[in-house]
CSV table of C-alpha atoms in Angstrom, one decimal:
chain,number,residue,atom,x,y,z
A,1,LEU,CA,-1.5,53.3,51.4
A,2,HIS,CA,-3.7,54.1,48.5
A,3,GLN,CA,-0.7,54.0,46.2
A,4,GLN,CA,0.4,50.8,47.6
A,5,ALA,CA,-3.1,49.3,47.1
A,6,GLU,CA,-3.0,50.5,43.4
A,7,GLN,CA,0.4,48.9,42.9
A,8,MET,CA,-0.9,45.7,44.4
A,9,CYS,CA,-3.9,45.8,42.2
A,10,LYS,CA,-1.7,46.3,39.1
A,11,GLN,CA,0.5,43.5,40.3
A,12,LEU,CA,-2.5,41.2,40.8
A,13,LEU,CA,-3.8,42.1,37.3
A,14,ARG,CA,-0.4,41.3,35.8
A,15,THR,CA,-0.2,38.1,37.7
A,16,ARG,CA,-3.8,37.2,36.7
A,17,GLU,CA,-3.0,38.0,33.0
A,18,GLU,CA,0.1,35.8,33.2
A,19,HIS,CA,-1.9,33.0,34.8
A,20,GLU,CA,-4.5,33.4,32.0
A,21,HIS,CA,-1.8,33.2,29.4
A,22,LEU,CA,-0.3,30.2,31.1
A,23,LEU,CA,-3.8,28.6,31.4
A,24,GLN,CA,-4.5,29.3,27.7
A,25,ALA,CA,-1.2,27.8,26.7
A,26,ALA,CA,-1.9,24.8,28.8
A,27,VAL,CA,-5.4,24.4,27.2
A,28,GLU,CA,-3.9,24.7,23.7
A,29,GLN,CA,-1.2,22.2,24.7
A,30,ALA,CA,-3.9,19.8,26.0
A,31,GLU,CA,-5.9,20.2,22.8
A,32,GLY,CA,-2.8,19.5,20.8
A,33,LEU,CA,-2.1,16.4,22.9
A,34,GLN,CA,-5.7,15.3,22.5
A,35,HIS,CA,-5.4,15.7,18.7
A,36,ASN,CA,-2.2,13.7,18.7
A,37,LEU,CA,-3.8,11.0,20.9
A,38,ARG,CA,-6.8,10.7,18.5
A,39,SER,CA,-4.4,10.5,15.6
A,40,ALA,CA,-2.4,7.8,17.3
A,41,GLU,CA,-5.5,5.9,18.2
A,42,ALA,CA,-6.6,6.1,14.6
A,43,VAL,CA,-3.3,4.8,13.3
A,44,LEU,CA,-3.3,2.0,16.0
A,45,ALA,CA,-6.9,1.1,14.9
A,46,GLU,CA,-5.8,0.9,11.3
A,47,ARG,CA,-2.7,-1.1,12.1
A,48,SER,CA,-4.8,-3.4,14.2
A,49,ALA,CA,-7.2,-4.0,11.3
A,50,GLN,CA,-4.2,-4.6,9.1
A,51,LEU,CA,-2.8,-7.2,11.5
A,52,LYS,CA,-6.2,-8.9,11.8
A,53,ASP,CA,-6.4,-9.1,8.0
A,54,ALA,CA,-2.9,-10.4,7.8
A,55,GLN,CA,-3.6,-12.9,10.5
A,56,ALA,CA,-6.7,-14.1,8.7
A,57,GLN,CA,-4.7,-14.4,5.5
A,58,LEU,CA,-2.1,-16.3,7.3
A,59,SER,CA,-4.7,-18.7,8.6
A,60,ARG,CA,-6.1,-19.2,5.1
A,61,ASN,CA,-2.6,-19.8,3.8
A,62,LYS,CA,-1.9,-22.4,6.5
A,63,LEU,CA,-5.1,-24.2,5.4
A,64,VAL,CA,-4.0,-24.1,1.7
A,65,ILE,CA,-0.5,-25.4,2.7
A,66,LYS,CA,-2.1,-28.2,4.7
A,67,ASP,CA,-4.3,-29.1,1.7
A,68,LEU,CA,-1.3,-29.0,-0.6
A,69,ASN,CA,0.7,-31.2,1.7
A,70,GLU,CA,-2.1,-33.8,1.8
A,71,ASN,CA,-2.3,-33.7,-1.9
A,72,ASN,CA,1.5,-34.1,-2.2
A,73,ARG,CA,1.3,-37.1,0.1
A,74,GLY,CA,-1.4,-38.6,-2.1
A,75,PHE,CA,0.6,-37.9,-5.2
A,76,ALA,CA,3.7,-39.4,-3.6
A,77,ARG,CA,1.8,-42.6,-2.8
A,78,ALA,CA,0.3,-42.7,-6.3
A,79,LEU,CA,3.8,-42.3,-7.7
A,80,GLN,CA,5.2,-45.1,-5.6
A,81,VAL,CA,2.3,-47.3,-6.7
A,82,SER,CA,3.0,-46.3,-10.4
A,83,GLU,CA,6.7,-47.0,-10.0
A,84,LEU,CA,5.9,-50.5,-8.5
A,85,LYS,CA,3.6,-51.2,-11.4
A,86,LYS,CA,6.2,-50.0,-13.8
A,87,ARG,CA,8.9,-52.3,-12.3
A,88,SER,CA,6.4,-55.2,-12.2
A,89,THR,CA,5.6,-54.6,-15.9
A,90,GLU,CA,9.2,-54.3,-16.8
A,91,GLU,CA,9.9,-57.6,-15.0
A,92,LYS,CA,7.0,-59.3,-16.8
A,93,ASN,CA,8.2,-57.9,-20.1
A,94,ARG,CA,11.7,-59.2,-19.5
A,95,MET,CA,10.2,-62.6,-18.6
A,96,LEU,CA,8.1,-62.5,-21.8
A,97,GLU,CA,11.1,-61.6,-23.9
A,98,GLU,CA,13.0,-64.5,-22.3
A,99,GLN,CA,10.1,-66.8,-23.1
A,100,ALA,CA,9.8,-65.5,-26.6
A,101,SER,CA,13.6,-66.0,-27.1
A,102,ALA,CA,13.3,-69.6,-25.7
A,103,LEU,CA,10.3,-70.2,-27.9
A,104,LYS,CA,12.3,-69.0,-31.0
A,105,GLN,CA,15.2,-71.2,-30.1
A,106,LEU,CA,12.8,-74.2,-29.6
A,107,ILE,CA,11.0,-73.3,-32.9
A,108,GLY,CA,14.4,-73.0,-34.6
A,109,LYS,CA,15.3,-76.5,-33.3
A,110,ILE,CA,11.9,-78.0,-34.2
A,111,THR,CA,11.6,-76.4,-37.7
A,112,PRO,CA,14.7,-77.9,-39.3
A,113,ALA,CA,13.8,-81.3,-37.8
A,114,SER,CA,10.2,-81.2,-39.1
A,115,LEU,CA,11.5,-80.0,-42.6
A,116,SER,CA,14.0,-82.8,-42.8
A,117,GLY,CA,11.5,-85.4,-41.6
């Protein structure tokens, strides 16, 4: 009985040591997982900050694009007005040239008559 009790004690000690080893391994694994989790959280926080920065930059870019589009519309209107003025000026020049030509012809007809008279 005494021998059986000693064997049981030894068996219990071995079992206890195995459980302590398993517990230590589990604690180390949990610490490793916590470290990995903290690392992942840090990476996620960094990526989140980068995305927020990118989103802010995108918003600024959208405002710049909106301003550029408004400026382009203004330039397009100014260009249309300029083209209309150019056409009008060209038409006036054409009419003036026709009038100048008509006056030259008239002067050409009047001048010989006044010289001869």
